Coordinates of N, CA, C and O in Angstrom, one line a residue:
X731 N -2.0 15.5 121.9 CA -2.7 15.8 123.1 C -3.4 14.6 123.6 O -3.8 13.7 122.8
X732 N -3.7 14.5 125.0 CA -4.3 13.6 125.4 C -5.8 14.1 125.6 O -6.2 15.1 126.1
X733 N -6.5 12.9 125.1 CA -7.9 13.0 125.0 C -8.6 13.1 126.5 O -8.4 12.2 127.3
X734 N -9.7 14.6 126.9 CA -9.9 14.6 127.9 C -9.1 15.7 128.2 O -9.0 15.8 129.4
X735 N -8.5 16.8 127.6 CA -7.7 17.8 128.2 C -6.1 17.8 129.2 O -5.6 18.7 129.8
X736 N -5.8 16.6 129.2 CA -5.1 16.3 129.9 C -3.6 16.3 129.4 O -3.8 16.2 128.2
X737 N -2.1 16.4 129.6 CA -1.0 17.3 129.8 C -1.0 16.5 127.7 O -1.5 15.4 127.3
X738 N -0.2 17.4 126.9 CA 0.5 17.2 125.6 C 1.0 16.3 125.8 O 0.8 16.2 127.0
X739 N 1.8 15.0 125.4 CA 2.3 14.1 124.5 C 3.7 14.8 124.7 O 3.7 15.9 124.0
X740 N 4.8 14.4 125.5 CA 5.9 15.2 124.5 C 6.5 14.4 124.2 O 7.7 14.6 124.4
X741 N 6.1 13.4 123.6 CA 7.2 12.7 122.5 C 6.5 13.2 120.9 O 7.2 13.2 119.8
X742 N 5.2 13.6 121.0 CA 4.7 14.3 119.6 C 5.0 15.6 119.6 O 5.2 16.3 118.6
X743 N 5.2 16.0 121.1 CA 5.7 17.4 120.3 C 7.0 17.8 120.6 O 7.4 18.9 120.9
X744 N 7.7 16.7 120.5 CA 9.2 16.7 120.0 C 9.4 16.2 118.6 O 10.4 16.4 118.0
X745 N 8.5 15.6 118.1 CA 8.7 14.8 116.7 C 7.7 15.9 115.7 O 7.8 15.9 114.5
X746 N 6.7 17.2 116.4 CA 6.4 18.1 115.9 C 7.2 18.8 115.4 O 7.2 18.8 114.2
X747 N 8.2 19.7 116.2 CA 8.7 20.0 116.2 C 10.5 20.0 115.3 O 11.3 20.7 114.7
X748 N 10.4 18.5 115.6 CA 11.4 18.0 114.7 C 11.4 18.2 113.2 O 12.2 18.8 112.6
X749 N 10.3 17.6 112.8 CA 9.9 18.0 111.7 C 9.8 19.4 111.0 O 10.0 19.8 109.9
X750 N 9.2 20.2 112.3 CA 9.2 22.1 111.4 C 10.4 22.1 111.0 O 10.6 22.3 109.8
X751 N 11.9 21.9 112.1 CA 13.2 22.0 111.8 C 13.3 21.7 110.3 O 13.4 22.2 109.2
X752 N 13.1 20.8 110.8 CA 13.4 20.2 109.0 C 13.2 20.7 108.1 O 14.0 20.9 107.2
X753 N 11.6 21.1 107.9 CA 10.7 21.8 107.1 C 11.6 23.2 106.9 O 11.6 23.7 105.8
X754 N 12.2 23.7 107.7 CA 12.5 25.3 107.8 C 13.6 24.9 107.2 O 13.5 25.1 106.0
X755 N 14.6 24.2 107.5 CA 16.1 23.9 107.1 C 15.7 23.6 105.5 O 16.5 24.2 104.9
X756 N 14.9 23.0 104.7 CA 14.5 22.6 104.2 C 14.2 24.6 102.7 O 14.6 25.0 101.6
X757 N 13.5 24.9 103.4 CA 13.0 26.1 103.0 C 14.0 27.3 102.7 O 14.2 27.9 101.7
X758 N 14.6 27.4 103.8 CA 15.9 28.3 104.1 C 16.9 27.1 102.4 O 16.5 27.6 101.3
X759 N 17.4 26.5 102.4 CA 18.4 25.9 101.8 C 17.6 26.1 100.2 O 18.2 26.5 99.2
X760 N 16.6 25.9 100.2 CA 15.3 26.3 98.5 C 15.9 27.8 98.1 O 16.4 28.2 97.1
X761 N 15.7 28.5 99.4 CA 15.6 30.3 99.3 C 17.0 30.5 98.7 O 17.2 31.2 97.8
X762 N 18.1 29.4 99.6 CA 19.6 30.0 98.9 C 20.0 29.4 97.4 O 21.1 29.4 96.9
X763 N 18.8 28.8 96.8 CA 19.5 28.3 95.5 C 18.2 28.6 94.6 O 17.9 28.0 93.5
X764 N 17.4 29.7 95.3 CA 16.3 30.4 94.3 C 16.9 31.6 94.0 O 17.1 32.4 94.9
X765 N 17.4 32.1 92.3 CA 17.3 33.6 92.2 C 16.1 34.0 92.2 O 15.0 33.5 92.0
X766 N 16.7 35.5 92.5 CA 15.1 36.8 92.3 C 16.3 37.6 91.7 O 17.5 37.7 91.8
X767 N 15.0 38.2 90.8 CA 15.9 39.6 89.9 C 15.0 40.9 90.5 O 14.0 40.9 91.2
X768 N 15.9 42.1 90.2 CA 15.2 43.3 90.8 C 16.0 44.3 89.6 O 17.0 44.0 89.1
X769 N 15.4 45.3 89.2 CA 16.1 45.8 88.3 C 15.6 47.3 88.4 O 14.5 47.5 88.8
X770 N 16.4 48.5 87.9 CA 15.9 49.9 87.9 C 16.5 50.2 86.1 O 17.1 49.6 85.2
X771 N 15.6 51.8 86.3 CA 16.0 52.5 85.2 C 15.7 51.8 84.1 O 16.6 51.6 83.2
X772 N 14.3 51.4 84.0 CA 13.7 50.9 82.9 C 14.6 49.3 82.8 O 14.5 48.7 81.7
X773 N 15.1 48.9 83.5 CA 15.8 48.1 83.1 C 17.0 47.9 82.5 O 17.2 47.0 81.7
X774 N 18.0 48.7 82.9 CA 19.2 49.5 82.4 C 19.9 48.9 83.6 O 21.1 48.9 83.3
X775 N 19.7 48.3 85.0 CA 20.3 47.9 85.4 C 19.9 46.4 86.2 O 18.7 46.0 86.4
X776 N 20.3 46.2 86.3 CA 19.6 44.4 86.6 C 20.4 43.5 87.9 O 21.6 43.3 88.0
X777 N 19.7 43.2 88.6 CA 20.6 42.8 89.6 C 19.7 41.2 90.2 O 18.5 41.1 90.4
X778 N 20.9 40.1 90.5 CA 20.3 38.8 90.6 C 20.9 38.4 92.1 O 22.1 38.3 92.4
X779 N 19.6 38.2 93.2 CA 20.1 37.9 94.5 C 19.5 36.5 94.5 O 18.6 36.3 93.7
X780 N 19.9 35.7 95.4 CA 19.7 34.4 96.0 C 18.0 34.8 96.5 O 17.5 35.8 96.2
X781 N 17.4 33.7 97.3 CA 16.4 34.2 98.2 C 16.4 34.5 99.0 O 15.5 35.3 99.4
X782 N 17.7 34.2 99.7 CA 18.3 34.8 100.9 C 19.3 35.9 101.2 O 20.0 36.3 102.1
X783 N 19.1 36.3 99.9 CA 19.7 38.1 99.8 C 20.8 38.3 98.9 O 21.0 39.3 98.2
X784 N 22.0 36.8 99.0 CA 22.7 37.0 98.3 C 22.7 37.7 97.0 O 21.9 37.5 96.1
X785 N 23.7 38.6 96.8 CA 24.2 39.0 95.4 C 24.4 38.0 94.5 O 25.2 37.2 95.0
X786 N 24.0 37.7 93.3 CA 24.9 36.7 92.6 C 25.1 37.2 91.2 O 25.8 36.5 90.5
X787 N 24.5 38.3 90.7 CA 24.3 38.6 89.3 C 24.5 40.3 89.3 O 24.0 41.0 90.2
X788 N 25.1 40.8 88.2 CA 25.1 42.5 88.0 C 24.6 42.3 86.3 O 25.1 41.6 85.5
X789 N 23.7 42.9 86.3 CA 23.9 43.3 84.2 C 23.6 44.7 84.4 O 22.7 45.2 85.0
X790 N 24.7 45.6 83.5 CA 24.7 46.9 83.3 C 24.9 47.3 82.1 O 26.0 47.4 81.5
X791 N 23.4 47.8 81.6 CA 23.3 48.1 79.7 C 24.1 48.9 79.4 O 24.2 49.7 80.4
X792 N 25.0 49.3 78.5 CA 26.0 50.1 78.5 C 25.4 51.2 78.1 O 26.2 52.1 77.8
X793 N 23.9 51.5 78.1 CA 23.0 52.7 77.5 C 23.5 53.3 78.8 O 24.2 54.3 78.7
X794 N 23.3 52.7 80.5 CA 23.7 53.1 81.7 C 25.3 53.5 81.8 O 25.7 53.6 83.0
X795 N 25.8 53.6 81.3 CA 27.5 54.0 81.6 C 27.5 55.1 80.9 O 27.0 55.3 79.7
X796 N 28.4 56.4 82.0 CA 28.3 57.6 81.5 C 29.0 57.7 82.3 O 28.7 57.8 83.5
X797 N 30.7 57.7 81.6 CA 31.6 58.8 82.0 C 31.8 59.7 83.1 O 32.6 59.7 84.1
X798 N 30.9 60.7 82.7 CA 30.8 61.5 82.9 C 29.6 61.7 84.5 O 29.7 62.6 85.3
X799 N 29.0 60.9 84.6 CA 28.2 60.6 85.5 C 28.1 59.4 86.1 O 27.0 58.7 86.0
X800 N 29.2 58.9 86.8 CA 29.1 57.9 87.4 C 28.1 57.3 88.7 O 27.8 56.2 89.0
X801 N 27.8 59.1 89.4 CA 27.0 58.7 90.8 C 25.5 57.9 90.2 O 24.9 57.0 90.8
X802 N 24.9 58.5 88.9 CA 23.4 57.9 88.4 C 23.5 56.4 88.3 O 22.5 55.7 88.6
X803 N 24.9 55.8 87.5 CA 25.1 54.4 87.5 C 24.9 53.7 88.8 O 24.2 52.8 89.1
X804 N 25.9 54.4 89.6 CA 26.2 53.7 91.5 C 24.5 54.1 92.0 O 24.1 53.3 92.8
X805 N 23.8 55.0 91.7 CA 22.4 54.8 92.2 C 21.3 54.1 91.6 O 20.2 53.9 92.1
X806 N 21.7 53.6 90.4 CA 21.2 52.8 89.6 C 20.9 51.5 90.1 O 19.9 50.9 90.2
X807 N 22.6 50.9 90.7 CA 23.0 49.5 91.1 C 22.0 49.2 92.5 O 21.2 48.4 92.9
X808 N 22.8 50.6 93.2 CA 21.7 50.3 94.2 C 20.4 50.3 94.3 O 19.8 49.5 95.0
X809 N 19.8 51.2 93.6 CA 18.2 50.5 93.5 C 17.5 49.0 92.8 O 16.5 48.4 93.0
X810 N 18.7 49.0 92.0 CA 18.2 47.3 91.4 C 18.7 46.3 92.2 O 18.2 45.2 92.0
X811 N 19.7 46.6 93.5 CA 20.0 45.3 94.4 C 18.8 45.7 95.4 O 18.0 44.8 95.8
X812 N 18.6 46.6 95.7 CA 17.6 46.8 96.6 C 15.8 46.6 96.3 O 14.9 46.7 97.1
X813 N 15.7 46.2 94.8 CA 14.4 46.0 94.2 C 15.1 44.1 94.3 O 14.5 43.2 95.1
X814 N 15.9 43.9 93.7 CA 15.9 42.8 94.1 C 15.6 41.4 95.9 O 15.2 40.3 96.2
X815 N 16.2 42.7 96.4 CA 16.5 42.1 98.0 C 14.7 42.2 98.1 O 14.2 41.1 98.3
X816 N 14.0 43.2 97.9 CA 13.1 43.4 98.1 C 12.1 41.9 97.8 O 11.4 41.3 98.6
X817 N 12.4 41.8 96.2 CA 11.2 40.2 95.8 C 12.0 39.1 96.8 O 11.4 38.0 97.0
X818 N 13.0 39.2 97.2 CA 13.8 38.1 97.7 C 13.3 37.9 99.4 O 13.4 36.7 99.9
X819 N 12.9 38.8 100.3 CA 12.4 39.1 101.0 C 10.9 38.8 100.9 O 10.4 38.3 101.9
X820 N 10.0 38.9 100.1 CA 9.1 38.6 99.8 C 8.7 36.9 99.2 O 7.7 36.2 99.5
X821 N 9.8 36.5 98.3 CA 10.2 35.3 98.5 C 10.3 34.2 100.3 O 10.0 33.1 100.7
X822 N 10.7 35.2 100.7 CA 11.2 34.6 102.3 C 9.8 34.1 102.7 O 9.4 32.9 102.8
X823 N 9.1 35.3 103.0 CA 8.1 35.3 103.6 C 6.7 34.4 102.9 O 5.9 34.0 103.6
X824 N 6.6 34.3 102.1 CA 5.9 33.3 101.2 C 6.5 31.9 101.7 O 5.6 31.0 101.7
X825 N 8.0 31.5 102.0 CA 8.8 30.4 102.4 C 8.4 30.1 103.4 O 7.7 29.0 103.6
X826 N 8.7 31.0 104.3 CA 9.2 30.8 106.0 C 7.8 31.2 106.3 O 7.5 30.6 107.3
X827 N 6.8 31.9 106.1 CA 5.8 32.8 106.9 C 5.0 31.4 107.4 O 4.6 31.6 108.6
X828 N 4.8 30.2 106.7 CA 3.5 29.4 107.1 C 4.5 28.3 108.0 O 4.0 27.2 108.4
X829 N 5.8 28.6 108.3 CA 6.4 27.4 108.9 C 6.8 28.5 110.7 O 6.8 28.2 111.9
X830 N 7.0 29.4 110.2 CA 7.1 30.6 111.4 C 5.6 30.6 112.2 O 5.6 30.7 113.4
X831 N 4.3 30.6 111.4 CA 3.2 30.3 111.9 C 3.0 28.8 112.6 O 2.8 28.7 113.8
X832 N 3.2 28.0 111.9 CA 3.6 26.6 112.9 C 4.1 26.4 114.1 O 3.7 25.8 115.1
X833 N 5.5 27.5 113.6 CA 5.9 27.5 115.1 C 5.0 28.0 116.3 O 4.9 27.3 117.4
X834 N 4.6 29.1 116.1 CA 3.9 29.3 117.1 C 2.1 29.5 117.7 O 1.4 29.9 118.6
X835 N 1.9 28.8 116.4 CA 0.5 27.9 116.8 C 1.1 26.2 117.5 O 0.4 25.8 118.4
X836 N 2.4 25.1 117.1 CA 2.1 23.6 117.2 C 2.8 24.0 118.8 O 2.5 23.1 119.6
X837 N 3.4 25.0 119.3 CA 4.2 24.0 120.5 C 3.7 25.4 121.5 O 4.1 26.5 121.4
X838 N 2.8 24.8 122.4 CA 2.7 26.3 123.5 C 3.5 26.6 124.2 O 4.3 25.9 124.8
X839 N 3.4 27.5 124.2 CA 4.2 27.5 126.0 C 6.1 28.4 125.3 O 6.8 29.3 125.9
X840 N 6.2 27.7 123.9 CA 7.2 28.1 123.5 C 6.9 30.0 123.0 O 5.8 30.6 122.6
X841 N 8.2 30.4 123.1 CA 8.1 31.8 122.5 C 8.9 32.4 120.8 O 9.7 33.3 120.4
X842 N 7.8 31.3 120.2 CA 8.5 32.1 119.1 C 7.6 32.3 118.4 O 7.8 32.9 117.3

């Protein structure tokens, strides 16, 4: 800014800006090579996503396999991908939340 109230600098707040990029690109690419685990049923079923949601892992105790009742296993999985997605999401936002605030505290005028 120019001292005296007078119009922003936009070669700083292009080099601002430049940098969040980076910063975010930066964070986003952490998030895809961070696991998070999420797991149900005491831990009978285990599931490992990226930070960015990816699936990358199943562990299924064989205490969990039952013949005989397959739909408690298939709701099993899905609660442990969805406990997972969950910290992974929470991951995000610990990532992205102070660079998403950046954005729309450093550059006015912009809408994000």
């Amino acid at each position: 800014m120019i001292p005296g109230g007078g119009q922003p600098d936009m070669q700083q707040l292009l080099q601002q800006a430049q940098k969040m990029q980076q910063d975010l690109a930066a964070a986003q690419q952490e998030l895809g090579e961070t696991p998070v685990e999420g797991s149900a049923g005491g831990g009978l079923v285990k599931a490992t996503v990226t930070g960015s949601g990816e699936l990358t892992g199943l562990v299924i105790d064989p205490k969990a396999v039952d013949p005989e009742d397959t739909e408690t296993l298939a709701d099993l999985v899905v609660a442990a991908v969805r406990d997972a997605n969950s910290a992974a999401q929470e991951l995000q936002q610990e990532k992205l939340g102070p660079l998403a605030q950046g954005l729309g505290g450093g550059l006015p005028g912009l809408p994000f």
